[in-house]
Every structure is written in structure tokens, then in C-alpha cells.
Coordinates of C-alpha atoms in Angstrom, one line a residue:
Chain H
M2 CA 155.4 29.6 -10.2
D3 CA 151.1 29.8 -10.5
Q4 CA 150.6 29.7 -9.3
G5 CA 151.4 29.7 -9.7
S6 CA 151.7 30.9 -10.9
T7 CA 152.6 33.2 -13.4
P8 CA 156.2 32.2 -14.3
T9 CA 157.1 35.6 -16.6
H10 CA 156.4 38.6 -15.1
N11 CA 154.5 36.7 -11.9
L12 CA 151.6 38.8 -11.2
G13 CA 149.4 36.2 -11.5
A14 CA 152.2 34.0 -9.6
A15 CA 151.3 36.1 -6.9
E16 CA 148.1 34.0 -5.8
R17 CA 149.4 30.9 -7.0
G18 CA 151.7 28.4 -6.1
P19 CA 154.8 29.0 -9.1
A20 CA 156.5 32.1 -7.8
T21 CA 159.2 30.6 -9.4
Q22 CA 161.8 34.4 -9.6
V23 CA 162.6 33.7 -5.7
G24 CA 163.6 30.0 -7.0
A25 CA 166.0 31.6 -9.7
V26 CA 167.7 33.6 -6.6
V27 CA 167.7 30.2 -5.0
A28 CA 169.1 28.0 -7.3
M29 CA 171.1 30.8 -9.4
R30 CA 174.7 30.3 -10.2
G31 CA 176.8 33.2 -10.9
P32 CA 178.3 34.1 -13.9
R33 CA 181.1 32.2 -15.3
R34 CA 183.3 33.3 -17.5
P35 CA 185.2 30.5 -19.5
L36 CA 181.9 29.9 -21.3
S37 CA 182.0 33.2 -23.4
V38 CA 184.2 34.4 -26.4
R39 CA 186.9 36.5 -26.7
S40 CA 185.8 39.6 -28.7
R41 CA 186.2 42.8 -28.4
D42 CA 182.8 43.9 -29.8
Y43 CA 180.7 45.7 -26.8
A44 CA 178.4 46.4 -28.4
G45 CA 177.3 44.1 -30.3
S46 CA 177.0 41.9 -27.3
F47 CA 175.3 44.1 -25.9
L48 CA 172.3 44.1 -28.4
F49 CA 171.7 40.7 -27.0
V50 CA 170.3 42.2 -24.2
L51 CA 168.7 45.0 -25.3
P52 CA 164.8 44.0 -25.9
Y53 CA 165.2 42.7 -22.8
F54 CA 166.7 45.1 -21.0
L55 CA 164.1 47.7 -22.5
F56 CA 161.2 45.9 -21.4
F57 CA 162.8 45.4 -17.9
V58 CA 163.4 48.8 -17.2
A59 CA 159.8 49.9 -19.0
F60 CA 157.9 47.6 -17.3
L61 CA 159.7 47.1 -14.1
L62 CA 161.5 49.6 -13.2
W63 CA 160.2 52.2 -14.0
P64 CA 156.8 51.7 -12.7
L65 CA 158.3 51.6 -9.2
V66 CA 159.9 54.7 -9.4
Y67 CA 156.5 56.6 -11.1
A68 CA 154.6 54.7 -8.5
F69 CA 156.3 56.0 -5.7
W70 CA 156.2 59.4 -7.0
V71 CA 153.0 59.1 -7.3
S72 CA 152.6 57.8 -3.5
L73 CA 154.4 61.4 -2.2
R74 CA 151.8 63.1 -3.3
T75 CA 147.5 63.6 -3.8
W76 CA 146.9 61.4 -6.4
T77 CA 143.0 59.7 -7.5
T78 CA 142.8 57.5 -9.5
T79 CA 139.9 59.3 -11.6
G80 CA 140.7 63.2 -10.5
G81 CA 144.6 62.4 -11.7
D82 CA 147.3 64.8 -9.7
E83 CA 146.4 67.1 -6.9
G84 CA 149.8 67.9 -5.8
F85 CA 152.1 66.5 -2.9
T86 CA 152.1 65.3 0.1
G87 CA 155.5 64.1 0.7
L88 CA 155.5 61.3 3.3
R89 CA 152.3 61.9 4.6
H90 CA 150.4 58.2 3.0
Y91 CA 153.4 56.9 5.1
Y92 CA 152.8 57.8 8.1
N93 CA 149.6 57.3 7.9
L94 CA 149.8 53.7 7.1
L95 CA 152.8 53.3 9.4
F96 CA 151.4 55.6 13.0
N97 CA 148.3 56.4 12.1
W98 CA 146.4 52.9 12.5
K99 CA 143.0 54.4 13.1
L100 CA 142.1 56.5 9.8
D101 CA 139.3 55.3 8.0
D102 CA 141.8 53.6 5.1
T103 CA 144.6 53.0 7.0
V104 CA 142.2 50.6 9.7
Y105 CA 141.4 48.5 7.4
F106 CA 145.0 47.9 5.6
W107 CA 145.9 46.7 8.8
Q108 CA 142.9 44.6 9.0
S109 CA 143.7 43.5 6.0
L110 CA 147.3 42.4 6.6
E111 CA 146.4 40.6 9.2
N112 CA 143.4 38.6 7.3
T113 CA 146.4 37.5 5.1
A114 CA 148.2 36.9 7.9
F115 CA 146.5 35.0 9.2
F116 CA 146.0 33.5 5.8
A117 CA 149.4 33.1 5.2
I118 CA 150.5 30.8 8.9
I119 CA 147.2 28.4 8.1
T120 CA 147.9 27.6 4.2
I121 CA 152.0 27.7 4.3
P122 CA 152.4 24.6 6.7
L123 CA 149.5 22.9 4.9
L124 CA 150.1 23.5 1.9
V125 CA 153.8 22.6 2.2
L126 CA 152.8 19.4 4.1
L127 CA 150.3 18.3 1.4
A128 CA 152.2 18.5 -1.2
L129 CA 155.2 16.3 0.8
I130 CA 152.6 13.8 1.6
L131 CA 151.8 13.9 -2.4
A132 CA 155.1 13.8 -3.4
L133 CA 156.1 10.8 -1.3
L134 CA 153.4 8.8 -2.0
L135 CA 154.0 9.3 -5.5
V136 CA 158.2 9.0 -5.4
N137 CA 157.3 4.8 -5.4
G138 CA 153.9 4.8 -6.0
P139 CA 151.8 2.8 -8.5
W140 CA 150.8 4.6 -11.7
R141 CA 153.5 7.8 -10.5
G142 CA 152.4 9.1 -14.1
F143 CA 149.0 9.2 -14.1
F144 CA 148.5 11.1 -10.4
R145 CA 151.3 13.5 -11.0
A146 CA 149.5 14.6 -13.7
V147 CA 145.5 14.2 -11.9
F148 CA 147.3 16.1 -8.6
Y149 CA 148.9 18.7 -11.4
V150 CA 145.5 19.2 -13.1
P151 CA 143.7 22.0 -10.8
A152 CA 147.1 24.2 -10.8
V153 CA 147.2 24.8 -14.5
L154 CA 143.6 26.4 -13.9
S155 CA 143.1 30.2 -13.8
V156 CA 141.9 31.3 -10.4
A157 CA 138.9 32.5 -12.0
V158 CA 137.9 29.0 -13.2
A159 CA 138.8 27.2 -10.4
M160 CA 136.7 29.5 -7.8
T161 CA 133.8 29.5 -10.2
V162 CA 133.3 26.1 -9.4
W163 CA 133.9 26.0 -5.9
L164 CA 131.3 29.1 -5.5
W165 CA 128.8 26.0 -7.2
I166 CA 129.9 23.9 -4.5
L167 CA 129.9 26.3 -1.8
Q168 CA 127.0 28.2 -2.3
N169 CA 124.1 28.2 -0.5
G170 CA 121.9 25.0 -2.0
G171 CA 125.1 24.1 -3.6
I172 CA 126.6 21.1 -4.3
L173 CA 128.3 21.0 -0.9
D174 CA 125.2 21.5 1.5
A175 CA 123.5 18.8 -0.5
Y176 CA 125.6 16.0 0.0
L177 CA 125.1 17.1 3.6
H178 CA 120.7 17.6 3.6
N179 CA 122.0 20.9 5.9
S180 CA 122.2 24.6 5.0
I181 CA 125.8 26.0 6.2
P182 CA 126.2 29.6 5.5
W183 CA 129.7 29.0 3.9
L184 CA 130.3 31.7 2.3
I185 CA 128.1 34.2 4.3
Q186 CA 129.6 33.7 7.5
Q187 CA 132.4 33.2 9.8
P188 CA 134.2 31.2 10.0
W189 CA 132.7 29.1 7.5
A190 CA 134.2 31.8 5.1
W191 CA 137.9 31.2 5.7
V192 CA 136.9 27.5 5.8
S193 CA 135.8 27.9 2.6
I194 CA 138.3 30.0 1.4
I195 CA 141.3 27.5 2.4
V196 CA 139.7 24.8 1.5
A197 CA 139.4 25.8 -2.1
T198 CA 143.4 27.4 -1.8
L199 CA 145.0 23.7 -0.7
W200 CA 142.9 22.2 -4.4
W201 CA 143.7 24.7 -6.0
T202 CA 147.7 25.3 -5.8
P203 CA 149.3 22.4 -3.9
G204 CA 150.3 20.9 -7.2
F205 CA 153.7 23.0 -8.0
N206 CA 154.8 22.0 -5.0
M207 CA 153.8 18.9 -5.4
I208 CA 156.7 18.3 -8.5
V209 CA 159.3 20.5 -6.9
L210 CA 159.6 18.6 -4.2
L211 CA 158.5 15.3 -6.0
A212 CA 161.5 16.0 -8.0
G213 CA 164.4 16.7 -5.3
L214 CA 162.9 13.4 -4.4
L215 CA 163.6 11.3 -7.2
S216 CA 167.5 13.2 -7.2
I217 CA 168.0 10.6 -4.0
P218 CA 169.7 8.5 -4.4
N219 CA 168.6 5.0 -3.9
D220 CA 171.3 4.3 -2.1
Y221 CA 171.4 5.6 0.5
Y222 CA 167.4 4.3 1.8
E223 CA 169.2 0.4 0.7
A224 CA 171.7 1.3 2.9
A225 CA 169.4 2.8 5.7
K226 CA 167.3 -0.7 4.7
I227 CA 169.9 -2.9 6.2
D228 CA 170.9 -1.1 9.3
G229 CA 167.0 -1.8 10.4
A230 CA 164.8 1.4 9.9
N231 CA 161.5 1.3 9.4
G232 CA 159.9 3.7 6.3
L233 CA 159.6 6.5 8.6
Q234 CA 162.9 6.8 10.1
R235 CA 163.6 7.0 6.9
I236 CA 162.1 10.4 5.6
I237 CA 162.7 11.4 9.3
F238 CA 166.7 11.1 9.3
I239 CA 167.3 10.9 5.5
T240 CA 164.5 12.1 3.4
L241 CA 163.8 15.4 5.1
P242 CA 167.4 16.1 5.7
L243 CA 168.3 15.7 1.9
L244 CA 165.0 17.5 0.5
R245 CA 166.3 20.7 2.5
P246 CA 167.1 23.3 0.2
V247 CA 163.7 22.1 -1.9
L248 CA 161.7 22.3 1.1
A249 CA 162.8 26.2 1.8
F250 CA 162.5 27.1 -1.8
V251 CA 158.5 25.8 -1.7
T252 CA 158.3 27.2 2.1
I253 CA 159.4 30.6 0.4
T254 CA 157.8 30.9 -2.7
Q255 CA 154.2 29.2 -1.1
M256 CA 155.0 32.0 1.9
I257 CA 154.8 35.3 -1.0
A258 CA 152.2 33.2 -3.0
S259 CA 150.2 32.9 0.0
F260 CA 150.5 36.7 1.2
G261 CA 149.4 37.1 -2.3
L262 CA 146.0 35.9 -1.7
F263 CA 143.2 37.9 -4.0
G264 CA 141.2 36.0 -6.5
Q265 CA 139.8 33.6 -3.9
A266 CA 138.4 35.6 -1.2
F267 CA 137.9 38.0 -5.0
I268 CA 135.1 35.8 -6.0
L269 CA 133.9 33.1 -2.5
T270 CA 133.6 36.0 -0.5
H271 CA 133.9 39.3 -1.9
G272 CA 136.2 40.1 1.6
G273 CA 132.9 39.8 3.6
P274 CA 131.1 38.5 5.6
G275 CA 130.4 41.2 8.2
V276 CA 128.4 37.8 10.0
G277 CA 130.5 36.6 12.6
G278 CA 133.6 38.6 12.4
P279 CA 134.8 42.3 11.9
A280 CA 133.3 43.8 8.2
Q281 CA 135.8 42.8 5.4
S282 CA 136.9 40.0 8.0
T283 CA 138.5 38.3 4.8
T284 CA 139.8 40.5 3.0
P285 CA 143.0 40.6 1.9
V286 CA 145.7 42.6 1.6
A287 CA 145.7 42.9 -2.6
L288 CA 142.1 43.1 -2.3
Q289 CA 142.5 45.9 -0.1
M290 CA 144.6 47.8 -2.4
Y291 CA 142.3 47.5 -4.9
N292 CA 139.7 48.8 -3.2
E293 CA 141.3 51.5 -2.1
A294 CA 142.1 52.0 -5.5
F295 CA 139.0 51.6 -7.7
G296 CA 136.7 52.0 -4.4
T297 CA 134.8 54.8 -3.0
S298 CA 138.1 56.2 -2.5
Q299 CA 139.6 56.4 -5.4
N300 CA 142.7 57.0 -3.5
L301 CA 145.8 55.8 -6.0
A302 CA 148.4 57.4 -4.0
L303 CA 148.0 55.6 -1.0
A304 CA 147.7 52.3 -2.3
C305 CA 150.7 52.8 -4.4
A306 CA 152.3 53.2 -1.0
M307 CA 150.3 50.1 0.6
S308 CA 152.0 48.1 -2.1
F309 CA 155.6 49.4 -1.4
V310 CA 154.7 49.1 2.7
L311 CA 153.7 45.3 2.0
G312 CA 157.4 44.7 -0.8
V313 CA 158.8 45.8 2.1
I314 CA 156.8 43.3 4.4
L315 CA 157.5 40.8 2.2
I316 CA 161.3 41.2 1.3
I317 CA 162.4 41.4 5.6
L318 CA 159.4 37.9 5.6
A319 CA 161.8 36.2 2.9
V320 CA 165.5 37.6 3.6
L321 CA 164.2 36.2 7.2
Q322 CA 163.1 32.1 5.5
V323 CA 165.8 32.8 4.1
R324 CA 168.6 33.0 7.3
F325 CA 166.4 30.3 9.6
F326 CA 166.9 27.7 7.3
R327 CA 170.7 28.7 6.1
S328 CA 171.1 28.6 10.2
T329 CA 169.3 25.7 11.2
E330 CA 171.6 23.7 8.0
M331 CA 172.4 20.4 9.4
Chain M
M241 CA 160.6 0.4 -6.0
E242 CA 160.2 0.1 -9.9
Q243 CA 156.7 -0.2 -12.2
G244 CA 157.1 -4.5 -12.1
A245 CA 157.4 -3.5 -8.1
K246 CA 155.5 -6.6 -5.2
W247 CA 151.7 -5.9 -4.6
T248 CA 152.4 -6.1 -0.6
P249 CA 150.3 -4.7 1.9
Q250 CA 151.9 -1.3 2.5
R251 CA 151.5 -1.0 -1.8
F252 CA 147.3 -1.4 -2.0
L253 CA 147.7 1.5 1.3
Q254 CA 149.8 3.6 -0.8
L255 CA 147.1 2.9 -4.3
G256 CA 144.3 3.5 -2.1
A257 CA 145.5 6.8 -0.2
L258 CA 146.6 7.6 -3.7
V259 CA 143.1 7.2 -5.3
L260 CA 141.0 8.7 -2.7
L261 CA 143.5 12.1 -3.6
A262 CA 143.0 11.7 -6.8
A263 CA 138.6 11.4 -6.0
W264 CA 139.3 14.7 -4.5
T265 CA 141.1 16.0 -7.0
L266 CA 138.8 15.3 -9.6
W267 CA 135.2 15.4 -8.1
P268 CA 135.0 19.1 -8.2
L269 CA 135.5 19.3 -12.1
A270 CA 133.7 16.6 -12.5
Y271 CA 130.8 18.6 -11.1
M272 CA 132.1 20.8 -13.1
V273 CA 131.5 18.8 -16.4
S274 CA 128.0 17.6 -15.4
T275 CA 126.3 20.9 -14.3
S276 CA 127.1 21.9 -17.9
L277 CA 125.7 19.3 -19.0
K278 CA 122.3 19.8 -16.7
S279 CA 119.0 22.2 -17.8
T280 CA 118.5 25.0 -15.6
A281 CA 115.3 22.7 -13.9
E282 CA 118.3 20.5 -13.3
V283 CA 120.6 22.2 -11.7
T284 CA 118.3 23.2 -8.8
L285 CA 116.2 19.6 -8.5
N286 CA 119.2 17.3 -9.1
V287 CA 122.1 19.5 -7.4
A288 CA 123.9 16.7 -6.1
G289 CA 123.2 13.7 -8.8
M290 CA 126.6 13.5 -11.2
I291 CA 125.5 11.6 -14.3
P292 CA 122.7 14.4 -15.6
E293 CA 119.8 12.1 -16.2
H294 CA 118.3 14.7 -19.5
P295 CA 121.8 15.9 -20.5
T296 CA 121.6 19.1 -22.9
L297 CA 124.0 21.6 -24.2
A298 CA 121.5 24.2 -24.2
N299 CA 124.0 26.4 -21.5
Y300 CA 126.3 26.0 -24.6
T301 CA 124.6 27.5 -27.0
Q302 CA 123.6 29.9 -24.5
I303 CA 127.0 31.6 -23.7
F304 CA 127.7 31.3 -27.0
Q305 CA 124.8 32.7 -28.5
D306 CA 125.1 35.7 -25.9
T307 CA 126.0 38.6 -27.4
Q308 CA 126.2 40.8 -23.6
D309 CA 128.6 38.6 -22.4
P310 CA 130.5 37.9 -25.6
I311 CA 133.0 35.2 -25.0
G312 CA 134.0 34.8 -28.4
R313 CA 135.7 37.9 -28.4
W314 CA 136.8 37.3 -24.6
F315 CA 138.9 34.4 -26.3
F316 CA 140.4 36.0 -28.5
N317 CA 141.8 38.6 -26.5
S318 CA 143.3 36.0 -24.4
A319 CA 145.0 34.2 -27.5
V320 CA 146.4 37.6 -28.8
A321 CA 147.5 38.4 -25.3
V322 CA 149.2 35.1 -24.6
F323 CA 151.4 34.7 -28.3
G324 CA 151.7 38.5 -27.9
G325 CA 153.3 38.2 -24.1
T326 CA 154.8 34.4 -25.2
L327 CA 156.5 35.6 -28.7
L328 CA 158.5 39.0 -26.6
T329 CA 158.9 37.1 -23.7
L330 CA 160.6 33.5 -25.7
L331 CA 162.7 36.4 -27.7
C332 CA 164.1 38.7 -25.3
A333 CA 164.3 36.1 -22.8
S334 CA 166.9 34.0 -25.4
L335 CA 168.5 37.3 -25.9
A336 CA 169.1 38.0 -23.0
A337 CA 170.2 34.9 -22.0
Y338 CA 172.9 34.1 -24.6
G339 CA 173.5 38.0 -24.0
L340 CA 174.1 36.9 -20.6
S341 CA 176.3 34.1 -20.5
R342 CA 177.9 33.5 -23.6
V343 CA 179.1 36.7 -24.4
E344 CA 181.0 39.5 -22.2
W345 CA 180.7 43.1 -22.1
P346 CA 181.3 45.5 -19.7
G347 CA 178.7 45.8 -16.6
R348 CA 177.2 42.4 -18.2
D349 CA 177.7 41.1 -14.3
L350 CA 176.1 44.4 -13.0
F351 CA 172.9 43.8 -14.8
F352 CA 172.6 40.4 -14.3
Y353 CA 173.2 40.8 -10.3
M354 CA 170.5 43.4 -11.2
I355 CA 168.0 41.2 -12.8
L356 CA 168.6 39.0 -9.6
A357 CA 167.7 41.7 -7.2
S358 CA 164.8 42.5 -8.9
T359 CA 163.9 39.3 -8.4
L360 CA 163.2 39.6 -4.6
I361 CA 160.5 41.9 -5.0
P362 CA 157.1 40.3 -5.1
G363 CA 155.1 40.4 -7.7
I364 CA 151.8 42.2 -5.9
T365 CA 153.9 45.6 -5.6
F366 CA 153.8 45.6 -9.2
I367 CA 150.0 45.5 -10.5
L368 CA 149.5 49.6 -8.9
P369 CA 152.7 50.9 -10.1
L370 CA 152.1 49.5 -13.7
F371 CA 148.2 50.5 -13.6
T372 CA 149.5 54.3 -12.7
E373 CA 152.5 53.6 -15.8
F374 CA 149.9 52.8 -18.2
A375 CA 147.3 54.9 -17.2
N376 CA 149.2 57.7 -17.7
A377 CA 150.6 56.8 -21.4
N378 CA 147.3 56.0 -22.5
L379 CA 146.7 52.8 -22.7
L380 CA 145.0 51.4 -20.1
N381 CA 141.7 49.3 -22.3
T382 CA 144.6 48.1 -24.8
Y383 CA 145.4 45.2 -25.8
W384 CA 149.2 46.5 -25.0
P385 CA 148.8 46.2 -21.1
I386 CA 148.3 42.4 -21.7
I387 CA 151.5 42.4 -23.6
L388 CA 154.1 43.8 -22.8
V389 CA 154.5 43.8 -19.0
Y390 CA 155.0 40.2 -19.0
P391 CA 158.7 40.1 -21.2
A392 CA 159.6 42.0 -18.3
G393 CA 159.4 39.0 -16.0
A394 CA 163.1 37.2 -15.1
F395 CA 162.1 33.9 -15.3
G396 CA 162.4 33.6 -18.9
V397 CA 165.6 34.5 -19.1
F398 CA 167.5 32.6 -16.1
L399 CA 165.6 29.6 -17.3
L400 CA 167.4 29.8 -20.5
R401 CA 170.4 31.2 -19.2
Q402 CA 171.4 27.5 -16.7
F403 CA 171.0 25.7 -20.3
Y404 CA 173.1 28.0 -22.0
L405 CA 175.7 28.1 -19.2
G406 CA 175.8 24.1 -20.1
I407 CA 176.9 24.3 -24.1
P408 CA 181.3 23.6 -24.5
R409 CA 182.5 26.5 -25.4
E410 CA 184.2 23.9 -28.5
I411 CA 180.7 23.8 -29.9
E412 CA 180.4 27.5 -31.0
E413 CA 184.4 28.0 -31.8
A414 CA 183.6 25.2 -34.8
A415 CA 180.9 28.2 -35.7
I416 CA 184.1 30.4 -35.6
I417 CA 185.7 29.5 -37.6
D418 CA 182.9 29.4 -40.1
G419 CA 183.0 32.3 -40.5
A420 CA 180.0 32.7 -38.2
G421 CA 179.3 36.2 -36.0
K422 CA 177.5 36.4 -32.5
F423 CA 174.1 36.3 -33.5
R424 CA 174.7 33.9 -36.2
R425 CA 175.7 31.1 -33.9
W426 CA 172.5 32.2 -31.2
W427 CA 170.4 31.5 -34.2
Q428 CA 171.7 28.6 -35.6
V429 CA 173.7 27.0 -33.0
I430 CA 172.6 27.9 -29.5
L431 CA 168.3 28.1 -30.9
P432 CA 168.7 24.5 -32.4
M433 CA 170.5 22.8 -29.4
T434 CA 168.4 23.9 -26.5
W435 CA 164.5 23.9 -27.9
T436 CA 163.4 22.4 -24.8
P437 CA 164.1 24.9 -22.5
L438 CA 162.7 27.4 -25.2
L439 CA 159.1 25.2 -25.0
T440 CA 159.2 24.7 -21.9
L441 CA 159.0 28.2 -21.9
T442 CA 156.7 28.6 -24.0
I443 CA 154.5 26.9 -21.8
L444 CA 154.5 27.8 -18.9
S445 CA 154.9 31.9 -20.3
G446 CA 151.5 30.8 -22.2
V447 CA 149.8 29.1 -19.5
G448 CA 150.7 31.8 -16.9
I449 CA 149.8 34.5 -19.1
Y450 CA 146.7 32.4 -19.8
D451 CA 145.3 32.9 -16.4
D452 CA 146.5 36.0 -15.1
F453 CA 143.7 37.4 -13.3
L454 CA 144.7 40.5 -11.0
W455 CA 146.5 42.5 -13.9
P456 CA 144.0 42.1 -17.0
L457 CA 141.2 42.8 -14.3
I458 CA 142.6 45.8 -13.2
A459 CA 143.6 47.0 -16.8
M460 CA 140.7 46.3 -19.1
Q461 CA 137.9 48.6 -18.1
T462 CA 135.3 47.7 -20.9
K463 CA 133.7 44.2 -21.5
D464 CA 134.3 43.6 -25.3
M465 CA 138.3 44.1 -23.9
Y466 CA 138.0 41.9 -21.0
T467 CA 140.0 38.0 -21.3
I468 CA 138.5 35.0 -20.5
T469 CA 139.5 34.6 -17.0
I470 CA 138.3 38.4 -16.2
G471 CA 135.2 37.2 -18.4
I472 CA 133.9 34.8 -16.2
S473 CA 134.5 36.7 -12.8
I474 CA 132.3 39.2 -13.8
V475 CA 129.5 36.5 -15.1
T476 CA 130.2 35.5 -11.9
S477 CA 128.4 38.1 -10.1
G478 CA 127.0 39.9 -12.8
A479 CA 124.9 38.3 -15.6
Y480 CA 124.7 34.6 -14.5
V481 CA 124.4 35.3 -10.6
N482 CA 123.4 31.8 -8.5
N483 CA 122.6 30.3 -12.2
Y484 CA 125.3 27.1 -12.5
G485 CA 124.4 25.9 -15.8
P486 CA 125.2 28.4 -18.2
L487 CA 128.7 29.4 -15.4
M488 CA 130.1 25.6 -15.2
A489 CA 129.3 25.6 -18.8
F490 CA 131.4 29.1 -19.4
S491 CA 134.0 27.7 -16.5
T492 CA 134.2 24.0 -18.4
V493 CA 135.3 26.5 -21.8
A494 CA 137.7 28.4 -20.2
A495 CA 139.5 25.3 -18.5
I496 CA 139.8 23.2 -21.6
P497 CA 142.9 24.9 -23.3
T498 CA 145.1 25.0 -20.6
I499 CA 144.0 21.2 -20.0
V500 CA 144.8 19.5 -22.9
L501 CA 147.8 21.2 -23.4
F502 CA 148.6 20.0 -20.0
V503 CA 147.8 16.3 -21.7
V504 CA 149.2 17.1 -24.0
L505 CA 152.5 19.0 -23.0
Q506 CA 152.5 17.2 -19.5
R507 CA 156.9 16.6 -19.8
Y508 CA 157.1 19.5 -20.0
F509 CA 155.3 21.2 -17.4
V510 CA 156.6 18.5 -15.1
A511 CA 160.0 19.7 -16.4
S512 CA 159.8 23.4 -15.9
A513 CA 158.5 23.0 -12.2
A514 CA 161.0 20.7 -11.6
L515 CA 163.6 22.5 -12.7
S516 CA 162.4 26.1 -10.8
G517 CA 163.3 23.8 -8.5
V518 CA 165.8 21.8 -8.1
K519 CA 168.7 22.8 -10.1
G520 CA 171.4 24.7 -8.4

């Protein structure tokens, strides 16, 4: 998950690989009965779940309910509650695209979708290539460790290093003996964010895919070899079909991670630049929500409404992906 | 092909590709460390030189003596969040995993599916709701937000439950004959058998909390309450803007705990990532 990511509450995981919760959904077996020891002491049994239950209610269910209530009101971050407005924020977000606040929401959504469409295939493919090179490669343990190192770094550390690489007069400029506006002009700003992300996050996907590859019995490859299949054919006809559930998992978690893009834009480009593209041309939706709540407009209610619209969109996309992977099963 | 595999041309090619990719992975980190050891003058004059001509620890002295941006305090805050959050996560997750796998109570399956459904909601959705909740409770800018939210995540519960489901019932039955109650069976039978996934969860949770960015950024408002990751992002555009010697020293110092932990306990990182994707 950290994605990255945070494997715990899935907060930090939003922006990196390890959005591991979905893995739980994909991988989980349902409850099984026969393990349980028979006992009529139900209250005593429930006590085990009680601590987690309290956290679950207090920091997962309740904030959603409360924030939904906030999103139905006029509510600023500093000023607090100023009365009921009903579904106006949602109406504006969905149908009134030209307002000062909502126009940026849709632009940020477009930016995030652009980032996701580019990075999801690249990060899955890069991780797959790394895993395939590792699976029967020399010094597997060593190289696996090296490729995973960036993934244990915080986005703040990783992006501060890339800031120095991409800075005007930074390391890359010194290499190229040239001054390229990596961070302050499009399309370079997107190139920078994407390349830095490709450096930072493939480790998690790689380890998951490698574990999947290692679970494929060697006999299949031996049999294919006897039948005269070459390396590429073995990958296409044995590896990929058998890896399919793992690929599905990695793709879905990567989608959620990519849509949670925040730290890279926050640190590298501050959501800009206006040069060579529209203002805020690298502002992802998470940063737009942050700006809406904590920037000049201080509109916490609208920002909460944005959270819910984004949440619904992401759930729909995840469900569609699960369907896609199921329907194309061979 | 195992360790003793033959060195065919294909294998050399493979090694070449691995070395190239490893170099690409490591060179930003090499520059991070190398720049942190350069003097201010050398950072601007010898930008691309990998080996500092006159290595110095001046940047490190500078950031540790800086009282405006108290890096020691930021480390302490991160440690509070990591230890508090991880301890609570372990406790809640292992108890709940037991309660959801090895004992019965009405509504158990309903609760299980509720937790399962909650994992479909992407993390980003929770950030502002949590902010609103803690603002309303007047608990922003305290340690509570960066300790309390993490145990609510379902990952640990699922991870441990998966292991608890694999323990044969007979093992607990022996303890029942000895008169052990449920709590003692959890503590004395199940927990000692599952310390590996517990350690895995400890590492994942600890590193996840240490690395978390968006939540502490929103929950903490004054410099004395920042975690180390927030501290870095603030000095990057604040006190040390465009001053990459101290900034790289900052990054190096902040990267050390997780990198050292990773190098020492590598197999648990690997096991955990693998588990999350492949199991079941």
C-alpha cells in the first residue's frame, strides 16, 4: 500500500502504491465457521472486537456522516457553520461547472485523470518488467531490495530529492549543459511529476507481481519448453494468464493510488504552472480539495462535497475494473 | 534457473538490464547524500559532481542547530505518532482478528462485511471528514489526530485474521481443557504462534505512519507540532528554499530510519507486500 503506501488507514496510501485495502477485498475469504470454539458467552466474544469497533466508528464511519452533514451547509474552515444550504454544493459541482470554485474542480479532475491514464499502465508495466527480470535473474534478493528502496521513503523526501534534480540549474540541467524549465513550464511539469513518480513507487507493484510469478509452478515452463515455446511465448501464454488475478489487484490499487496524487504536485510544481497550459495545470483533485478548504476561499463544505463526489467516482471506476477483469477471464 | 545457473549470454543481458535499472534507482539517492556533504559554494559550482571535493558535515550541523526549524522536535513528533499509532493498531487488529475468526457472536459476519465494504472507500475521501471531525473536537494541532486515525484502518485486521484462520482448532482445544478462557487463549496460544505477521504489521504500520504526508499536513498547524515529513516539505519552500545543501541533509536524515529498517528487516516488508496481493 504506500504506497504506498500507508497500509494502515490508507491515508498516505492514497498517493502511493500500497492501497492495500483493496487487496483485502480481492483476496479475502469469507467467514468460516468450524474454527470457532463453541461458547454461549457472546458478550465476552464481542469484547474482542470492541476496541477496533470503537475506532472504526469514531474515525471511519462517523467522520463520513459528519462531513456529509457539513457538505449540506454553508461552512467555512475558519468561520464554521453558517446555516443549511441543502444539496447546493453538489448541484454546483455536478451542473454549474463555470463557477470560480467548481471550474477548478473539474479541471483538477481532468488533470488527475490524465496523470492516472499515463501512470497506471506505465507503473504496472515497469513493475512487471522488473519482476520478470528478477524472477530467474542473478542476485535476486539484492536487486529486489534495491528496487524497493524508493518505496520506503516518504513522498516529502523523494520529491525534495527530485526537486534538486529538476531545479533550474539542478543536477539534470548540469548533465545536459542546458537549462530546461522542468518544473515551471508545460509539458515539462507533467513529465517531471510522472518521471519522479515512476522512480518513487514501482517497488510495491514489483514485489506483489514477483510473489505472483514465484507462485507459478516451474513444471508449466518446462512443459512449454519441451513443446518448443520461446521466452516471449512462455510469458504471453503461461505467465500473463496465470498472473491475471495479481495483475488485476495491482492495476486497481494503482488506479486508486494514482487518483490520490498529491505530494508530487504539492512539492514539485505547487500545482502550476500557467505557462504552456491553463493555470493550475498540474493541480490534482486532492490538491484542489486542499486549496478549497485551506486556501483563499476556505470553503470546507464545498471541499467535503468534492471528497464525496471523488469517492463515488473512484468506487465506480474500481467496480468497473473488477468487472472488466472478471469478464475477460480466459 | 537457481543460484548455480549457467552464465549464458541471455543471463548476462539480464544482469545488464538489472544493473542499469538499479543505477537509475540509486542515483537520486547518491546525489542526495553527496550534495548533503558539499559546502554551499560547492553545491552551486560542482552541481553534477558525485564525489564532493571537500566533504563537510556543515549542512548537518546547520540543520540540527536550527532552532527556527526544530528537526529534533519533528523527529520526536513522528516517533510519538509511529509508536502510539502502531501500538494501538496492533492491539485493536489482533483482538478484532481473533473476535472475527475464532469465536462466535451474533452479528459477527455482518460486522465483517461492513469492514470489508469500508475498504472500498478510497483513503482520500476521509481526509477532509477527519479534519472536520478533529476541528470540531478542538483536537487539531495535538498528538491525537496523528495517533488515533491509523488503527481504524482495516488492513491489519484482515492480515491477522487470515493467519488466525489457518490455525487448527485442536490447538486451542488443548488450552480449553486446561481451563483457559478466551482471553488467555488469545494471549498465550494464538499471539505467540503468529508473531511473524504481527511483526510484519508492526513494520508496515510504523513505516506507513512515518511516511504519511497529507494527513499530518492538514492536522498540524504550528511548527512545533510538525512531523518530520511535513517539516521537510515546509523548509523546502521556506527557510531553505533553493539551498540544496541543507535540504539534502534534511532528506538524508529523514530517509535513514526507514531505509535502515528496510535493510535490516527486508523479508518482512517483502512478505507483507506479497501477502496483500497474492493470498486467497
